[in-house]
XYZ file of C-alpha atoms in Angstrom:
763
model
C 0.000 0.000 0.000
C 2.829 2.384 0.834
C 4.263 2.131 -2.701
C 0.915 3.045 -4.250
C 0.400 6.009 -1.994
C 0.313 9.401 -3.712
C 1.589 12.440 -1.806
C 2.756 12.558 1.795
C 1.696 10.057 4.438
C -1.150 11.627 6.442
C -1.723 9.950 9.790
C -4.925 11.252 11.355
C -4.957 10.488 15.064
C -6.832 11.109 18.231
C -4.674 13.088 20.627
C -3.640 10.954 23.617
C -4.981 7.724 22.122
C -2.874 4.604 22.871
C -4.280 2.741 19.878
C -3.437 5.682 17.626
C 0.027 5.861 19.173
C 0.777 2.200 18.441
C -0.628 2.531 14.936
C 1.546 5.607 14.279
C 4.698 3.706 15.207
C 3.676 0.781 13.018
C 2.857 3.065 10.083
C 6.138 4.970 10.409
C 8.089 1.716 10.616
C 6.393 0.553 7.431
C 6.669 3.810 5.441
C 10.086 5.028 6.703
C 9.444 8.698 5.792
C 12.315 11.153 5.267
C 10.819 13.689 7.720
C 7.916 13.978 10.159
C 5.628 16.975 10.640
C 3.585 17.096 13.830
C 0.609 19.204 14.905
C 2.046 21.780 17.306
C 3.474 25.340 17.359
C 6.638 25.852 15.260
C 8.157 27.902 18.088
C 8.785 24.552 19.768
C 11.074 23.220 17.020
C 14.199 24.306 18.887
C 13.068 22.338 21.936
C 12.342 19.047 20.178
C 15.848 17.676 20.707
C 15.218 17.754 24.470
C 12.636 14.993 24.013
C 15.560 12.574 23.688
C 17.268 13.849 26.863
C 17.550 11.120 29.544
C 16.141 13.609 32.058
C 12.899 14.025 30.098
C 10.070 11.851 31.373
C 6.520 12.240 30.129
C 3.869 13.442 30.684
C 5.213 16.854 29.764
C 3.789 19.827 27.946
C 5.148 22.388 25.550
C 4.375 25.738 27.146
C 4.129 28.905 25.091
C 3.377 32.254 26.684
C 3.392 35.866 25.608
C 6.732 37.389 26.619
C 5.131 40.579 27.972
C 2.112 38.807 29.497
C 3.035 35.335 30.808
C -0.520 34.828 31.991
C -1.570 34.520 28.355
C -0.320 31.011 27.758
C -1.170 27.723 26.095
C -0.064 24.143 26.670
C 0.447 21.249 24.276
C 0.520 18.177 26.574
C 2.205 14.936 25.552
C 2.262 11.547 27.278
C 3.847 8.201 26.457
C 0.592 7.195 24.774
C 0.267 10.399 22.716
C 0.731 9.710 18.983
C 2.670 12.972 18.618
C 5.166 11.943 21.318
C 5.602 8.536 19.690
C 6.243 10.253 16.333
C 8.823 12.610 17.870
C 10.712 9.761 19.500
C 10.507 7.639 16.328
C 12.019 10.435 14.235
C 14.822 10.982 16.748
C 15.606 7.270 16.858
C 15.473 7.049 13.055
C 17.632 10.156 12.638
C 15.154 12.024 10.433
C 14.028 15.665 10.828
C 10.951 16.304 12.961
C 9.116 19.644 13.073
C 5.921 21.224 14.327
C 3.491 22.440 11.680
C 0.483 24.082 13.387
C -0.346 27.796 13.444
C 2.388 29.600 15.407
C 1.634 30.341 19.046
C 2.523 33.958 18.266
C -0.766 34.171 16.354
C -2.938 31.904 18.491
C -1.974 33.681 21.739
C -2.595 37.070 20.163
C -5.992 35.855 18.987
C -6.845 34.542 22.472
C -7.245 38.128 23.624
C -9.671 38.987 20.841
C -13.434 38.536 21.423
C -14.869 35.468 19.698
C -11.516 34.709 18.070
C -11.800 30.992 18.747
C -15.552 30.606 18.813
C -18.092 29.641 16.238
C -20.832 31.911 15.030
C -23.665 32.274 17.570
C -25.996 30.009 15.576
C -23.316 27.366 14.869
C -22.894 24.195 16.872
C -19.406 22.804 17.393
C -19.272 19.339 15.891
C -17.769 16.423 17.796
C -16.672 14.176 14.910
C -16.181 11.105 17.099
C -19.690 11.491 18.508
C -21.160 11.615 14.996
C -19.233 8.531 13.870
C -20.198 6.677 17.046
C -23.858 7.520 16.598
C -23.713 6.429 12.958
C -22.283 3.097 14.093
C -25.084 2.644 16.625
C -23.115 3.618 19.750
C -24.389 6.010 22.370
C -20.893 6.571 23.831
C -18.079 7.986 21.634
C -15.426 6.674 24.065
C -16.744 3.131 23.805
C -16.905 3.325 20.018
C -13.325 4.569 19.810
C -12.130 1.775 22.093
C -13.844 -0.854 19.949
C -12.644 0.343 16.546
C -9.168 1.651 17.461
C -7.894 0.837 20.954
C -8.850 -2.866 20.762
C -7.431 -3.540 17.314
C -4.395 -5.277 18.759
C -0.821 -4.076 19.202
C -0.551 -2.213 15.930
C 2.391 -4.401 14.920
C 1.280 -4.858 11.303
C 2.331 -1.782 9.302
C 0.028 -2.397 6.337
C -2.926 -2.885 8.684
C -2.118 0.375 10.495
C -1.859 2.272 7.198
C -5.198 0.857 6.133
C -6.805 1.971 9.382
C -5.543 5.532 8.854
C -6.918 5.528 5.307
C -10.341 4.395 6.545
C -10.422 7.003 9.307
C -9.394 9.694 6.820
C -12.253 8.723 4.501
C -14.734 8.918 7.391
C -13.511 12.393 8.309
C -13.712 13.456 4.673
C -17.388 12.485 4.629
C -17.974 14.521 7.788
C -16.152 17.575 6.391
C -18.154 17.334 3.172
C -21.399 17.297 5.182
C -20.604 19.714 8.014
C -17.856 21.953 6.603
C -15.711 23.313 9.430
C -18.196 21.941 11.962
C -18.311 25.227 13.835
C -14.528 25.234 14.357
C -13.927 28.463 12.479
C -10.371 28.887 13.674
C -9.426 25.519 12.161
C -9.626 26.990 8.647
C -6.787 29.378 9.497
C -4.755 26.654 11.204
C -5.166 24.323 8.242
C -4.082 27.039 5.812
C -0.836 27.400 7.741
C -0.379 23.610 7.912
C -0.646 23.414 4.136
C 2.064 26.054 3.836
C 4.368 24.014 6.043
C 3.612 20.954 3.929
C 4.556 22.842 0.760
C 7.862 23.776 2.360
C 8.448 20.140 3.336
C 7.662 18.987 -0.207
C 10.292 21.344 -1.604
C 12.834 19.883 0.829
C 11.901 16.189 0.961
C 9.585 15.597 -1.970
C 6.505 13.556 -1.036
C 8.471 11.273 1.257
C 7.443 12.880 4.527
C 4.747 12.044 7.055
C 2.203 14.228 8.848
C 0.805 13.363 12.297
C -2.238 15.483 13.103
C -5.774 15.304 14.436
C -7.907 13.119 12.182
C -10.347 16.013 11.687
C -7.688 17.962 9.746
C -6.740 15.206 7.272
C -9.354 16.038 4.588
C -8.405 19.731 4.689
C -4.703 18.898 4.302
C -5.461 16.666 1.321
C -7.596 19.311 -0.361
C -6.147 21.073 -3.366
C -5.955 24.789 -2.605
C -3.906 27.599 -4.046
C -1.048 29.338 -2.277
C -2.861 32.642 -2.750
C -6.018 31.350 -1.055
C -4.074 30.154 1.979
C -2.130 33.413 2.199
C -5.380 35.335 2.144
C -6.600 33.429 5.207
C -3.354 34.210 7.021
C -3.112 37.873 6.104
C -3.533 40.357 8.926
C -3.264 37.907 11.826
C -2.345 39.535 15.127
C 1.026 38.560 16.552
C 2.816 38.689 19.903
C 6.325 37.810 20.993
C 6.327 34.299 22.431
C 8.602 32.293 24.694
C 8.452 28.494 24.871
C 9.716 25.757 27.145
C 8.926 22.272 28.391
C 7.114 21.911 31.722
C 6.121 18.831 33.730
C 2.546 17.683 33.228
C 0.342 15.237 35.089
C -2.067 12.493 34.195
C -4.686 14.267 36.301
C -4.242 17.420 34.235
C -4.603 15.371 31.032
C -8.087 14.519 32.245
C -9.105 18.120 31.602
C -9.235 20.015 28.353
C -5.937 21.815 27.813
C -3.906 23.291 24.982
C -5.924 22.329 21.933
C -8.818 21.018 24.030
C -7.765 17.372 23.939
C -8.765 16.360 27.441
C -9.397 12.657 28.114
C -11.312 11.028 30.943
C -9.034 8.087 31.813
C -5.328 8.867 31.271
C -4.166 6.216 33.742
C -6.158 3.547 31.884
C -4.832 4.729 28.515
C -1.243 4.669 29.818
C -1.818 1.093 30.927
C -3.254 0.049 27.544
C -0.218 1.526 25.819
C 2.369 -0.077 28.086
C 0.681 -3.493 28.457
C 1.601 -5.290 25.253
C -0.331 -8.426 26.203
C -3.108 -9.383 28.613
C -4.057 -5.751 29.422
C -7.170 -6.680 31.418
C -5.348 -9.224 33.590
C -2.497 -6.808 34.259
C -4.915 -3.964 35.061
C -6.912 -6.024 37.540
C -3.665 -7.099 39.195
C -2.839 -3.395 39.693
C -6.282 -2.843 41.176
C -5.806 -5.744 43.576
C -2.460 -4.322 44.701
C -3.988 -0.927 45.411
C -6.840 -2.436 47.411
C -4.415 -4.526 49.450
C -2.485 -1.360 50.301
C -5.753 -0.025 51.693
C -6.108 -3.146 53.905
C -8.868 -4.759 51.861
C -8.882 -8.525 51.532
C -8.303 -9.224 47.828
C -6.862 -12.536 46.684
C -5.703 -13.996 43.383
C -9.078 -15.705 43.151
C -10.730 -12.283 43.126
C -8.543 -11.243 40.189
C -9.343 -14.413 38.229
C -13.072 -14.045 38.834
C -12.999 -10.342 37.889
C -11.242 -11.178 34.611
C -13.893 -13.766 33.775
C -16.717 -11.368 34.585
C -15.202 -8.552 32.489
C -14.761 -10.872 29.504
C -18.313 -12.168 29.889
C -19.728 -8.632 29.975
C -17.743 -7.725 26.844
C -19.018 -10.812 24.997
C -22.628 -10.105 25.962
C -22.268 -6.542 24.645
C -20.576 -7.591 21.416
C -17.274 -5.920 22.200
C -13.954 -7.373 20.959
C -12.291 -6.926 24.361
C -13.374 -5.679 27.787
C -13.160 -1.909 27.976
C -12.831 0.317 30.996
C -16.597 0.133 31.599
C -16.691 -3.681 31.775
C -13.468 -3.845 33.774
C -14.646 -1.400 36.425
C -18.042 -3.102 36.662
C -16.222 -6.378 37.356
C -14.036 -4.656 39.968
C -17.078 -3.219 41.723
C -18.907 -6.538 41.839
C -16.015 -8.859 42.716
C -13.387 -6.795 44.566
C -15.438 -3.991 46.126
C -18.483 -5.983 47.298
C -20.706 -3.616 45.322
C -19.444 -0.537 47.185
C -18.693 2.726 45.403
C -16.229 3.889 48.085
C -13.229 1.715 47.091
C -14.280 2.106 43.456
C -13.864 5.891 43.756
C -10.344 5.330 45.108
C -9.478 3.153 42.115
C -10.842 5.718 39.695
C -8.831 8.467 41.371
C -5.520 6.609 41.785
C -5.465 4.348 38.718
C -8.031 5.418 36.119
C -6.836 9.035 36.369
C -3.648 8.891 38.444
C -1.092 11.369 39.744
C 1.882 10.616 37.506
C 4.051 13.745 37.216
C 6.540 14.160 34.400
C 10.066 15.545 34.601
C 11.920 18.070 32.480
C 15.730 18.169 32.134
C 17.743 21.067 33.504
C 18.694 22.046 29.958
C 15.133 23.214 29.237
C 14.930 27.016 29.062
C 13.270 28.646 32.059
C 12.965 32.111 33.528
C 15.630 32.871 36.178
C 12.995 32.770 38.909
C 12.139 29.169 38.018
C 15.800 28.218 38.164
C 16.153 29.718 41.649
C 12.975 27.966 42.786
C 14.255 24.627 41.472
C 17.555 25.152 43.304
C 15.747 25.831 46.592
C 13.415 22.868 46.118
C 16.415 20.581 45.812
C 18.341 22.207 48.644
C 15.367 21.898 51.023
C 14.321 18.487 49.666
C 10.880 19.797 48.782
C 9.956 17.678 45.800
C 7.168 18.885 43.544
C 4.540 16.137 43.500
C 1.201 15.864 41.762
C -0.386 13.975 44.641
C -1.586 16.104 47.543
C 0.356 15.629 50.770
C 0.646 17.285 54.156
C 3.871 18.808 55.425
C 4.420 19.402 59.149
C 7.031 22.062 59.976
C 8.725 22.834 63.275
C 9.883 26.438 62.958
C 12.501 25.933 65.659
C 14.482 23.855 63.142
C 16.487 25.773 60.547
C 15.500 23.584 57.592
C 11.795 23.643 58.448
C 11.920 27.413 58.971
C 13.525 27.806 55.531
C 10.779 25.669 53.979
C 8.155 27.865 55.642
C 9.775 31.040 54.317
C 9.881 29.644 50.774
C 6.226 28.573 50.804
C 5.068 31.910 52.248
C 7.097 33.838 49.668
C 5.594 31.788 46.854
C 2.084 32.461 48.173
C 2.812 36.175 48.206
C 3.851 35.865 44.549
C 0.588 34.087 43.698
C 2.283 30.684 43.305
C -0.027 28.506 45.378
C 2.076 25.364 45.664
C 1.294 25.139 49.379
C -1.814 26.035 51.360
C -1.596 26.573 55.146
C -3.959 24.383 57.110
C -4.786 23.726 60.749
C -2.265 21.516 62.507
C -3.593 18.296 63.986
C -0.659 17.749 66.334
C -0.117 21.155 67.927
C -1.555 24.657 68.141
C 1.765 26.326 69.046
C 3.013 29.196 66.933
C 6.264 27.316 66.300
C 4.432 24.735 64.171
C 2.921 25.005 60.716
C 1.039 22.519 58.581
C 0.933 22.861 54.802
C -1.018 21.014 52.149
C 1.218 20.703 49.079
C 0.244 19.907 45.514
C 2.068 20.883 42.340
C -0.148 21.756 39.383
C 1.286 22.343 35.895
C -0.326 25.786 35.772
C 2.062 26.877 38.531
C 4.790 26.996 35.884
C 2.842 29.825 34.293
C 2.539 31.551 37.662
C 6.309 31.335 38.071
C 6.789 32.875 34.624
C 4.345 35.642 35.513
C 6.131 36.345 38.788
C 9.454 36.541 36.959
C 8.813 40.220 36.245
C 9.401 40.971 39.955
C 12.883 39.524 40.244
C 15.307 36.739 39.396
C 15.168 35.036 42.814
C 12.234 34.098 45.015
C 13.385 36.455 47.767
C 13.932 39.437 45.465
C 10.674 38.848 43.589
C 8.620 38.510 46.776
C 10.194 41.677 48.218
C 9.454 43.715 45.095
C 5.910 42.327 44.882
C 5.209 43.205 48.539
C 6.449 46.766 48.060
C 4.302 47.184 44.955
C 1.243 45.741 46.713
C 1.730 48.129 49.630
C 1.926 51.122 47.298
C -1.222 50.064 45.450
C -3.339 49.018 48.442
C -6.576 50.938 48.794
C -7.726 49.757 52.238
C -5.994 49.631 55.580
C -6.868 45.970 56.043
C -4.984 45.050 52.874
C -1.787 46.615 54.199
C -2.040 45.049 57.645
C -2.583 41.637 56.060
C 0.409 42.319 53.819
C 2.555 43.226 56.841
C 1.617 39.899 58.421
C 2.530 38.032 55.248
C 5.864 39.870 55.028
C 6.786 38.744 58.527
C 5.710 35.185 57.792
C 7.837 35.257 54.638
C 10.823 36.907 56.323
C 10.805 39.901 53.957
C 12.649 42.316 56.228
C 13.648 44.544 53.307
C 10.014 45.021 52.288
C 8.768 45.883 55.781
C 9.866 49.566 55.789
C 7.849 50.310 52.654
C 4.868 48.357 53.982
C 4.992 50.115 57.350
C 5.224 53.547 55.718
C 2.130 52.756 53.681
C 0.457 51.406 56.819
C 1.205 54.508 58.865
C 0.063 56.821 56.073
C -3.191 54.924 55.544
C -3.918 54.629 59.282
C -3.410 58.369 59.781
C -5.992 59.168 57.121
C -8.541 56.472 57.954
C -11.299 57.629 60.323
C -13.503 54.542 60.117
C -13.166 52.803 63.477
C -14.469 49.539 62.023
C -11.615 49.442 59.514
C -9.113 50.356 62.223
C -10.453 47.615 64.491
C -10.384 45.116 61.644
C -6.738 45.919 60.921
C -5.358 45.619 64.466
C -5.614 41.805 64.975
C -3.426 41.118 61.946
C -0.755 43.452 63.323
C -0.864 41.749 66.708
C -0.503 38.330 65.086
C 2.378 39.671 63.023
C 4.248 40.696 66.162
C 3.788 37.218 67.604
C 4.957 35.522 64.398
C 7.908 37.896 64.255
C 8.972 36.761 67.706
C 8.711 33.101 66.691
C 10.797 33.597 63.551
C 13.331 35.929 65.140
C 12.216 38.834 62.957
C 12.679 42.385 64.218
C 9.165 43.814 64.391
C 9.835 46.794 66.664
C 8.604 49.324 64.130
C 5.467 47.268 63.574
C 4.817 47.265 67.325
C 4.872 51.064 67.409
C 2.346 51.229 64.557
C 0.113 48.668 66.265
C 0.200 50.565 69.576
C -0.753 53.803 67.832
C -3.593 52.079 66.049
C -4.873 50.649 69.343
C -4.837 54.114 70.927
C -6.959 55.514 68.115
C -9.421 52.667 68.500
C -9.727 53.324 72.238
C -10.661 56.926 71.506
C -12.986 56.335 68.550
C -14.821 53.146 69.521
C -17.269 54.449 72.218
C -18.696 57.215 69.983
C -19.003 54.705 67.117
C -21.169 52.420 69.276
C -23.921 54.985 69.615
C -27.653 54.388 69.481
C -29.165 54.087 66.049
C -27.006 51.223 64.817
C -29.054 48.535 63.113
C -28.720 44.896 64.146
C -26.203 44.004 61.424
C -23.942 46.984 62.165
C -24.082 46.266 65.897
C -23.196 42.611 65.323
C -20.265 43.650 63.124
C -18.947 46.033 65.791
C -19.359 43.317 68.420
C -17.045 41.142 66.317
C -14.521 43.978 66.081
C -14.620 44.384 69.874
C -13.685 40.705 70.199
C -10.859 41.114 67.712
C -9.431 44.201 69.386
C -9.651 42.549 72.814
C -7.627 39.581 71.574
C -5.133 41.882 69.854
C -4.616 43.978 73.001
C -3.883 40.766 74.873
C -1.205 39.862 72.309
C 0.451 43.282 72.212
C 3.381 43.684 74.577
C 2.544 46.110 77.387
C 5.605 48.348 77.540
C 4.344 50.369 80.482
C 2.070 52.624 78.456
C -1.054 51.234 80.122
C -2.761 50.013 76.929
C -4.572 47.185 78.701
C -5.914 49.553 81.361
C -7.155 52.006 78.759
C -8.841 49.221 76.830
C -10.507 48.002 80.035
C -11.776 51.543 80.614
C -13.269 51.503 77.097
C -15.024 48.210 77.847
C -16.404 49.655 81.101
C -17.737 52.630 79.179
C -19.403 50.357 76.621
C -20.838 48.056 79.296
C -22.395 50.880 81.328
C -23.713 53.204 78.632
C -27.385 52.507 77.906
C -27.188 54.149 74.464
C -24.855 51.379 73.286
C -26.630 48.445 71.561
C -27.333 45.557 73.902
C -25.186 43.036 72.015
C -22.111 45.268 72.475
C -22.891 46.091 76.122
C -23.301 42.415 76.934
C -20.083 41.496 75.180
C -18.096 44.211 76.963
C -19.418 43.019 80.325
C -18.445 39.436 79.545
C -14.902 40.375 78.468
C -14.412 42.363 81.686
C -15.730 39.473 83.765
C -13.423 36.952 82.058
C -10.416 39.232 82.669
C -11.255 39.548 86.357
C -11.924 43.286 86.019
C -15.619 43.026 86.878
C -16.960 41.637 90.145
C -19.809 39.149 90.178
C -22.062 41.616 91.991
C -21.438 44.306 89.390
C -22.060 41.791 86.600
C -25.405 40.857 88.148
C -26.295 44.551 88.464
C -25.536 45.199 84.763
C -27.561 42.177 83.740
C -30.436 43.262 85.926
C -30.463 46.683 84.258
C -30.254 45.170 80.775
C -33.137 42.792 81.473
C -35.346 45.245 83.376
C -38.933 45.849 82.198
C -37.824 49.243 80.887
C -35.531 47.619 78.314
C -36.952 46.534 74.981
C -37.079 42.747 74.542
C -34.920 42.908 71.410
C -32.210 44.922 73.177
C -32.329 42.603 76.189
C -32.015 39.544 73.958
C -29.062 41.230 72.255
C -27.419 41.734 75.662
C -27.812 38.030 76.408
C -26.375 37.172 72.985
C -23.345 39.376 73.610
C -22.806 38.134 77.142
C -23.556 34.421 76.871
C -23.581 33.670 73.151
C -21.152 31.910 70.861
C -18.359 29.616 72.016
C -17.248 31.831 74.931
C -18.338 29.420 77.667
C -21.490 31.337 78.533
C -23.363 28.131 79.242
C -20.851 26.959 81.823
C -20.949 30.379 83.475
C -24.732 30.189 83.848
C -24.519 26.677 85.296
C -22.274 27.870 88.103
C -23.794 31.301 88.782
C -27.375 30.926 89.982
C -27.908 34.693 90.158
C -27.188 35.230 86.454
C -29.252 32.196 85.469
C -32.112 33.389 87.678
C -32.038 36.851 86.096
C -32.186 35.412 82.576
C -34.887 32.923 83.545
C -37.020 35.599 85.181
C -36.687 37.926 82.192
C -37.480 35.134 79.744
C -40.671 34.175 81.584
C -41.847 37.791 81.587
C -41.319 38.506 77.865
C -44.716 39.286 76.248
C -45.913 36.709 73.741
C -45.700 39.030 70.728
C -42.200 40.209 71.654
C -41.100 36.656 72.391
C -41.754 35.673 68.783
C -39.433 38.479 67.654
C -36.534 37.596 69.972
C -36.812 33.813 69.633
C -34.361 33.474 66.679
C -31.692 35.399 68.586
C -32.239 33.354 71.734
C -32.101 30.100 69.826
C -28.831 31.176 68.243
C -27.458 32.041 71.687
C -28.420 28.902 73.553
C -28.266 26.552 70.562
C -24.479 26.925 70.456
C -24.082 25.342 73.903
C -22.876 21.771 74.186
C -25.615 19.173 74.767
C -24.460 18.466 78.328
C -24.585 22.150 79.260
C -28.060 22.522 77.777
C -29.319 19.498 79.700
C -27.917 20.862 82.975
C -29.418 24.297 82.405
C -32.776 22.760 81.585
C -32.699 20.668 84.748
C -31.783 23.687 86.899
C -34.593 25.765 85.432
C -37.082 22.890 85.801
C -36.276 22.473 89.478
C -36.922 26.121 90.229
C -35.063 29.203 91.457
C -33.392 27.422 94.378
C -31.977 24.688 92.171
C -28.839 26.589 91.235
C -27.962 27.355 94.834
C -28.839 23.786 95.733
C -26.537 22.496 93.024
C -23.689 24.458 94.573
C -24.443 22.821 97.950
C -25.093 19.366 96.568
C -21.636 18.219 97.559
C -22.612 18.311 101.202
C -24.930 15.331 100.683
C -22.601 13.472 98.344
C -21.560 9.864 98.971
C -18.695 9.092 101.335
C -15.356 10.209 99.957
C -16.819 13.137 98.015
C -17.413 15.581 100.861
C -16.719 19.279 100.312
C -13.869 19.261 102.876
C -10.605 17.324 102.790
C -10.579 14.002 104.643
C -7.067 13.871 106.241
C -7.181 10.137 106.849
C -8.004 9.316 103.215
C -5.448 11.849 101.969
C -2.653 10.338 104.089
C -3.411 6.910 102.644
C -1.985 7.916 99.259
C 1.066 9.793 100.552
C 3.451 6.904 99.986
C 2.181 6.303 96.452
C 2.494 9.992 95.550
C 6.097 9.984 96.852
C 6.952 7.059 94.590
C 5.345 8.643 91.530
C 7.078 11.964 92.019
C 10.329 10.446 93.279
C 10.015 12.793 96.271
C 12.749 12.631 98.972
C 11.899 11.153 102.347
C 10.201 13.445 104.748
C 8.373 15.533 102.146
C 4.756 15.933 103.085
C 2.186 14.972 100.529
C -0.597 17.217 101.522
C-alpha cells in the first residue's frame, strides 16, 4: 500500500490515544518517511531535541506564553501514549528531521485576547466528529466506540494494517467535512491554511516522502487542493505577539481536563496502561487494582482477580465488544473486589483510572531565572514537587523547616499557590505550621508571571510586597500584607509596607476598619517573635492604632445602629480585645485604657445591647468586673424598661457563641435566675421576635450544658444554689472538705510517683 500512496503520508490520530500511538509507530516503521511533521506550534522546534534527553520523562507539555504577558499562555501536553510523542521519539531514533506544523503560538496567543476569536458563530454548533461517527455506528458513547474500533485492534504491529486503518479514518472524516464543513470550528480553517504552507515547504525539501501526524479532523483539509494565494489570504492580517516556549512537567490528572488544543481525556491512567501493556491488558490492570486495594487493607486474593477477569470478559461478549473496555473492567471490579461498594471504586478511579503521575523536564530546558532559583531551593530543602496532595508538618525551631516555611510563604505572596496553610492536627503552638502541598502544571505559568518581579524568590517577593503596599486601597490590605511579610521573612520590604500602613492609618477615620486591621498586626508581632524577625517598628504602629481605636470606639457604638452593624462592631470588639492581649505592654497602660473603654461600653445605655453584653463578659473573664457588678448590669439590661430585642441582644453578647457562657450560667445561679425571670416575663408578641436570637445564643451550647441548664430551670429558682451545695450530701469520699485520713493513705504512692525525697509531706 505504501508504494501506491500518492503524496505525503497523512496519519490522522486522536490526541492521547494509545491505539493511535501504536498505529503511528507501526505506520512509520512501514513507510520510513524522510521527515515527520507534527501538529504543534513551530516555536517549539528548537526544543524538540530535548525529548531525547535522559532527564525528560513524560507526561510533559510544551508551554508557550506571551513574553510581555506570561498569563496569556497555552499548553500542548504529551504523554507516552500520545501519537505525537511517539512520532517525535521515532524520528529521533530514526535520525530524520521532525518539526511542528500548526499555526504559530505567536498568532494563536494574540488571537486569544480577541473577542470570539476561537468561537463559532452564535448560531453554529461545534461538531464532535467522534460522537457523529459513534452515533452512525449505533453507539451512544463515543469513548466506547473509539475503544472498539481503534484501541482494541491489537498491538498495531502490522504496518500495512495500520496504514489501512488511517486511510479508513481519513475517509470517514472526509465524509464529515463534506457534510458539516468546518463543523463550527472556524479557527481551524486558518490553522489548516498554515499547515498546508508548512507541507509545501516540506515537499520542496523532501519531496513527497514525509509524514504528517495530526488530528484526524484535519486530514481532509490537508489533502484538499488549494492555491497558495487562497491560503495566504486566510493568514493575512493575523495579530502577533512575541512568544517564549519551554517544556514543563505535566500530570495524568491534568490530562483529564481540556488543555492546549482542548484534547482532554477522561481516563489517562487507563490509557497509559493500555499503551504499556503489550499483552493481557485486562489481567495486568486487575492485578494493579488488587495491589492498590491490598495497600488499603482490603482482603483481595488472586481468586478475586481471576473471577474479575472472567466477569469482564463475559460482559464484553454479551455486549458484542472485541475486548473488555474500561466500563466492563470497572463493573467487574465493583462486583467482585469492592463488594458492590462505590467507596473503594472511587479510590481506584482516582488513583489508577486518572492517576497522579508527574513528568520531569531536564535542567537544559529554558526557564525564567525565577524558576531556576525555585528549582535550586526545592532541591536544597528536599521539597519535591509532587502531583499527589500531601501534608507537610514544619517545626519552625528547626532551621531547615523554617527555611521551607519562608519559601512557601514567599511563593504564596507571589501568587504561586504550591502550598496552602492548614490547621495543625498535632499542635496549636506558633512554632508549628502545617501545609497542604500539591504541584499543578499551571504553577509553571505563575512562576513565569512572577518573573517580572525579580530573578530570585526572595527578590521577587520583596518587590511584589512593596508594589502591593503602594497600590493598596484599604488599611486591612496593608495590615494583612505586613503579616505576610513577617511570615515570609521579607525584612527589606517591611519599611515600605509600614510607611504605607502609617500613612493609611493616619488618614482612615472609620473605626471599624481600624479595628479590623489591628488583629493582623498583633498576630504579626507574635509571628515575628517566633521567627526571630525584628518587628519593633510594627509594634509602634500597632500601639498607635490601638490608641486611636480606644478613643474612637465608644462614639461609634452609639444608638441608632441597626442589628447588622451592631453585630459587626461586636465582632470587632472581640478582635481588638484579643489583639490587646497579644500586644506587649511596655508600660504605656494600653490594657488599662482598653478596660476603661469596655467599662464605658458596658455601662452606657445608648450602646446596643449586644455590644454592652459582650463588653461586660470580656471584663468578667479578665477579672476586672466583680460578680455583683455583673449581676447589676444584667439586671439593668433585662429590666422591664428595656426593649425585649435589646435585652435579647445583651444576652447574645454576654452568653452567646463559644465563649463558655453556658458553663458560666450553670455555676452562677444569680445570672441564670435573672435570665430565667426575664425570659418568663417577655410578652408573647415580643417573644416571637426575639426567639431566633435566643435560639442562636443557647443553641451553640454543648448538649451536656443545655441538659444541665434545663434541669436547673425545671427544678426552680433554688436549684442553682442547691446544686452548689449538693456536695454536702454526696456519697462518702466526696465531701466538700478534705478528709485527712483518706489523703494520708496515698502519701506513699504519691512519693513514689514523684520520686520525692523522704520526709516531704504529701498534703
